[in-house]
Amino acid sequence: MSYAVSAALQAAIYQRLRAAAPLAALVGEAIHDAVPPGTPTGTYVSLGPEDVRDASDATGAGAEHDFVVSVVTDEAGFQAAKAVAAAVSDALVGASLVLARGRLVGLWFLRARARRTEAGTLRRIDLTFRARVEG
């Protein structure tokens, strides 16, 4: 196993989300590689944690990356957050991302968790995806 492809995978995911026109129509430039400082308002997307495990085989090194993309909003109800989450999913599932290092074999949706946070004032949806990489 190698963690060497992780940074290239994250960069490609971030670029894919930034380039997705339907997502930009909903959140504009509010797509972050880290949680924005302070207390942001409105709706934003943030790349989150990942878990990586070995997926090497006889043909070479590989890994499975389970990573989280979060949608956070201060809008009432979950409707706005779900629309953004759908746009995130549409942008990533099955995407053919070109990595600066290694190769993406596949990208799949695993699960989502929607909940209220901050004493009920925020809505948050954590989408978990799995990427299989070689290299």
PDB file of C-alpha atoms in Angstrom:
ATOM      1  CA  MET A   1       0.000   0.000   0.000  1.00  0.00           C
ATOM      2  CA  SER A   2       1.017   3.549  -0.556  1.00  0.00           C
ATOM      3  CA  TYR A   3      -0.490   6.785   0.632  1.00  0.00           C
ATOM      4  CA  ALA A   4       1.418   8.559  -2.131  1.00  0.00           C
ATOM      5  CA  VAL A   5      -1.633   9.126  -4.354  1.00  0.00           C
ATOM      6  CA  SER A   6      -3.705  10.778  -1.604  1.00  0.00           C
ATOM      7  CA  ALA A   7      -2.740  14.396  -2.294  1.00  0.00           C
ATOM      8  CA  ALA A   8      -3.248  13.959  -6.046  1.00  0.00           C
ATOM      9  CA  LEU A   9      -6.680  12.408  -5.443  1.00  0.00           C
ATOM     10  CA  GLN A  10      -7.748  15.230  -3.128  1.00  0.00           C
ATOM     11  CA  ALA A  11      -6.588  17.875  -5.610  1.00  0.00           C
ATOM     12  CA  ALA A  12      -8.510  16.210  -8.452  1.00  0.00           C
ATOM     13  CA  ILE A  13     -11.684  15.943  -6.345  1.00  0.00           C
ATOM     14  CA  TYR A  14     -11.430  19.591  -5.330  1.00  0.00           C
ATOM     15  CA  GLN A  15     -10.917  20.692  -8.944  1.00  0.00           C
ATOM     16  CA  ARG A  16     -13.838  18.540 -10.118  1.00  0.00           C
ATOM     17  CA  LEU A  17     -16.159  20.144  -7.552  1.00  0.00           C
ATOM     18  CA  ARG A  18     -14.940  23.665  -8.420  1.00  0.00           C
ATOM     19  CA  ALA A  19     -15.555  22.996 -12.126  1.00  0.00           C
ATOM     20  CA  ALA A  20     -19.069  21.549 -11.707  1.00  0.00           C
ATOM     21  CA  ALA A  21     -21.443  24.194 -13.095  1.00  0.00           C
ATOM     22  CA  PRO A  22     -24.592  22.857 -11.361  1.00  0.00           C
ATOM     23  CA  LEU A  23     -22.776  22.954  -8.011  1.00  0.00           C
ATOM     24  CA  ALA A  24     -21.411  26.454  -8.669  1.00  0.00           C
ATOM     25  CA  ALA A  25     -24.953  27.624  -9.454  1.00  0.00           C
ATOM     26  CA  LEU A  26     -25.951  26.598  -5.921  1.00  0.00           C
ATOM     27  CA  VAL A  27     -22.924  27.635  -3.827  1.00  0.00           C
ATOM     28  CA  GLY A  28     -20.807  29.873  -6.062  1.00  0.00           C
ATOM     29  CA  GLU A  29     -17.183  29.857  -4.906  1.00  0.00           C
ATOM     30  CA  ALA A  30     -18.045  28.362  -1.494  1.00  0.00           C
ATOM     31  CA  ILE A  31     -16.183  25.093  -2.058  1.00  0.00           C
ATOM     32  CA  HIS A  32     -13.347  24.656   0.423  1.00  0.00           C
ATOM     33  CA  ASP A  33     -10.423  22.322   0.938  1.00  0.00           C
ATOM     34  CA  ALA A  34     -10.738  23.052   4.672  1.00  0.00           C
ATOM     35  CA  VAL A  35     -13.492  24.343   6.921  1.00  0.00           C
ATOM     36  CA  PRO A  36     -13.688  28.129   6.451  1.00  0.00           C
ATOM     37  CA  PRO A  37     -12.429  30.202   9.396  1.00  0.00           C
ATOM     38  CA  GLY A  38     -14.857  31.887  11.739  1.00  0.00           C
ATOM     39  CA  THR A  39     -18.566  31.289  11.440  1.00  0.00           C
ATOM     40  CA  PRO A  40     -19.451  31.186   7.757  1.00  0.00           C
ATOM     41  CA  THR A  41     -22.953  32.051   6.644  1.00  0.00           C
ATOM     42  CA  GLY A  42     -24.976  30.658   3.787  1.00  0.00           C
ATOM     43  CA  THR A  43     -24.207  27.294   2.246  1.00  0.00           C
ATOM     44  CA  TYR A  44     -20.777  25.824   1.609  1.00  0.00           C
ATOM     45  CA  VAL A  45     -19.066  22.569   0.650  1.00  0.00           C
ATOM     46  CA  SER A  46     -15.958  21.335   2.446  1.00  0.00           C
ATOM     47  CA  LEU A  47     -13.652  18.380   1.872  1.00  0.00           C
ATOM     48  CA  GLY A  48     -13.341  16.375   5.055  1.00  0.00           C
ATOM     49  CA  PRO A  49     -11.578  13.389   6.574  1.00  0.00           C
ATOM     50  CA  GLU A  50     -10.577  10.221   4.781  1.00  0.00           C
ATOM     51  CA  ASP A  51      -9.799   6.632   5.724  1.00  0.00           C
ATOM     52  CA  VAL A  52      -7.420   4.693   3.496  1.00  0.00           C
ATOM     53  CA  ARG A  53      -6.754   0.967   3.307  1.00  0.00           C
ATOM     54  CA  ASP A  54      -4.503  -1.218   1.219  1.00  0.00           C
ATOM     55  CA  ALA A  55      -5.958  -2.565  -2.014  1.00  0.00           C
ATOM     56  CA  SER A  56      -2.731  -3.792  -3.611  1.00  0.00           C
ATOM     57  CA  ASP A  57      -2.831  -6.934  -5.702  1.00  0.00           C
ATOM     58  CA  ALA A  58      -0.536  -8.980  -7.936  1.00  0.00           C
ATOM     59  CA  THR A  59      -0.526  -6.232 -10.561  1.00  0.00           C
ATOM     60  CA  GLY A  60       0.724  -3.462  -8.263  1.00  0.00           C
ATOM     61  CA  ALA A  61       0.128  -1.033  -5.422  1.00  0.00           C
ATOM     62  CA  GLY A  62      -3.340   0.274  -4.790  1.00  0.00           C
ATOM     63  CA  ALA A  63      -5.540   1.778  -2.105  1.00  0.00           C
ATOM     64  CA  GLU A  64      -9.174   2.480  -1.296  1.00  0.00           C
ATOM     65  CA  HIS A  65      -9.862   5.979  -0.030  1.00  0.00           C
ATOM     66  CA  ASP A  66     -13.144   6.556   1.808  1.00  0.00           C
ATOM     67  CA  PHE A  67     -13.507  10.327   1.996  1.00  0.00           C
ATOM     68  CA  VAL A  68     -16.145  12.770   3.210  1.00  0.00           C
ATOM     69  CA  VAL A  69     -17.508  15.839   1.462  1.00  0.00           C
ATOM     70  CA  SER A  70     -19.671  17.974   3.764  1.00  0.00           C
ATOM     71  CA  VAL A  71     -22.490  20.329   2.844  1.00  0.00           C
ATOM     72  CA  VAL A  72     -23.269  22.879   5.564  1.00  0.00           C
ATOM     73  CA  THR A  73     -26.001  25.512   5.498  1.00  0.00           C
ATOM     74  CA  ASP A  74     -27.749  27.933   7.820  1.00  0.00           C
ATOM     75  CA  GLU A  75     -30.913  27.809   5.702  1.00  0.00           C
ATOM     76  CA  ALA A  76     -34.027  26.439   7.390  1.00  0.00           C
ATOM     77  CA  GLY A  77     -34.852  22.839   6.574  1.00  0.00           C
ATOM     78  CA  PHE A  78     -32.807  20.338   4.632  1.00  0.00           C
ATOM     79  CA  GLN A  79     -34.054  21.086   1.113  1.00  0.00           C
ATOM     80  CA  ALA A  80     -31.222  23.453   0.136  1.00  0.00           C
ATOM     81  CA  ALA A  81     -28.564  21.179   1.634  1.00  0.00           C
ATOM     82  CA  LYS A  82     -29.997  18.160  -0.185  1.00  0.00           C
ATOM     83  CA  ALA A  83     -29.937  19.997  -3.517  1.00  0.00           C
ATOM     84  CA  VAL A  84     -26.262  20.829  -2.994  1.00  0.00           C
ATOM     85  CA  ALA A  85     -25.505  17.268  -1.840  1.00  0.00           C
ATOM     86  CA  ALA A  86     -27.115  15.928  -5.021  1.00  0.00           C
ATOM     87  CA  ALA A  87     -24.928  18.238  -7.128  1.00  0.00           C
ATOM     88  CA  VAL A  88     -21.818  17.049  -5.269  1.00  0.00           C
ATOM     89  CA  SER A  89     -22.791  13.430  -5.845  1.00  0.00           C
ATOM     90  CA  ASP A  90     -23.548  14.059  -9.522  1.00  0.00           C
ATOM     91  CA  ALA A  91     -20.129  15.684  -9.961  1.00  0.00           C
ATOM     92  CA  LEU A  92     -18.184  12.841  -8.361  1.00  0.00           C
ATOM     93  CA  VAL A  93     -19.893   9.481  -8.892  1.00  0.00           C
ATOM     94  CA  GLY A  94     -18.304   7.699 -11.812  1.00  0.00           C
ATOM     95  CA  ALA A  95     -16.056  10.663 -12.607  1.00  0.00           C
ATOM     96  CA  SER A  96     -12.967   9.993 -14.710  1.00  0.00           C
ATOM     97  CA  LEU A  97     -10.522  12.132 -12.768  1.00  0.00           C
ATOM     98  CA  VAL A  98      -6.983  12.559 -14.045  1.00  0.00           C
ATOM     99  CA  LEU A  99      -4.542  12.451 -11.132  1.00  0.00           C
ATOM    100  CA  ALA A 100      -1.136  14.147 -11.034  1.00  0.00           C
ATOM    101  CA  ARG A 101       0.167  10.886  -9.558  1.00  0.00           C
ATOM    102  CA  GLY A 102      -1.313   7.411  -9.862  1.00  0.00           C
ATOM    103  CA  ARG A 103      -4.553   6.429 -11.553  1.00  0.00           C
ATOM    104  CA  LEU A 104      -8.182   6.491 -10.462  1.00  0.00           C
ATOM    105  CA  VAL A 105      -9.814   3.096 -11.033  1.00  0.00           C
ATOM    106  CA  GLY A 106     -13.290   4.069  -9.831  1.00  0.00           C
ATOM    107  CA  LEU A 107     -15.278   6.469  -7.664  1.00  0.00           C
ATOM    108  CA  TRP A 108     -18.501   5.470  -5.872  1.00  0.00           C
ATOM    109  CA  PHE A 109     -21.016   6.905  -3.401  1.00  0.00           C
ATOM    110  CA  LEU A 110     -21.140   4.948  -0.116  1.00  0.00           C
ATOM    111  CA  ARG A 111     -23.499   6.762   2.251  1.00  0.00           C
ATOM    112  CA  ALA A 112     -24.791  10.080   3.545  1.00  0.00           C
ATOM    113  CA  ARG A 113     -25.704  11.365   6.971  1.00  0.00           C
ATOM    114  CA  ALA A 114     -27.943  14.433   7.396  1.00  0.00           C
ATOM    115  CA  ARG A 115     -28.310  16.129  10.767  1.00  0.00           C
ATOM    116  CA  ARG A 116     -28.836  19.403  12.617  1.00  0.00           C
ATOM    117  CA  THR A 117     -25.824  20.915  14.361  1.00  0.00           C
ATOM    118  CA  GLU A 118     -25.004  24.006  16.421  1.00  0.00           C
ATOM    119  CA  ALA A 119     -28.141  23.778  18.578  1.00  0.00           C
ATOM    120  CA  GLY A 120     -30.266  23.201  15.500  1.00  0.00           C
ATOM    121  CA  THR A 121     -29.236  26.371  13.649  1.00  0.00           C
ATOM    122  CA  LEU A 122     -27.195  24.587  10.959  1.00  0.00           C
ATOM    123  CA  ARG A 123     -27.950  21.679   8.648  1.00  0.00           C
ATOM    124  CA  ARG A 124     -25.083  19.363   7.687  1.00  0.00           C
ATOM    125  CA  ILE A 125     -24.917  16.486   5.235  1.00  0.00           C
ATOM    126  CA  ASP A 126     -21.776  14.353   5.227  1.00  0.00           C
ATOM    127  CA  LEU A 127     -21.431  12.396   1.987  1.00  0.00           C
ATOM    128  CA  THR A 128     -18.981   9.489   2.008  1.00  0.00           C
ATOM    129  CA  PHE A 129     -17.421   8.320  -1.244  1.00  0.00           C
ATOM    130  CA  ARG A 130     -14.944   5.566  -2.060  1.00  0.00           C
ATOM    131  CA  ALA A 131     -12.147   5.997  -4.577  1.00  0.00           C
ATOM    132  CA  ARG A 132     -10.019   3.069  -5.721  1.00  0.00           C
ATOM    133  CA  VAL A 133      -6.578   4.166  -6.908  1.00  0.00           C
ATOM    134  CA  GLU A 134      -3.469   2.511  -8.286  1.00  0.00           C
ATOM    135  CA  GLY A 135       0.064   3.789  -8.182  1.00  0.00           C
TER     136      GLY A 135
END
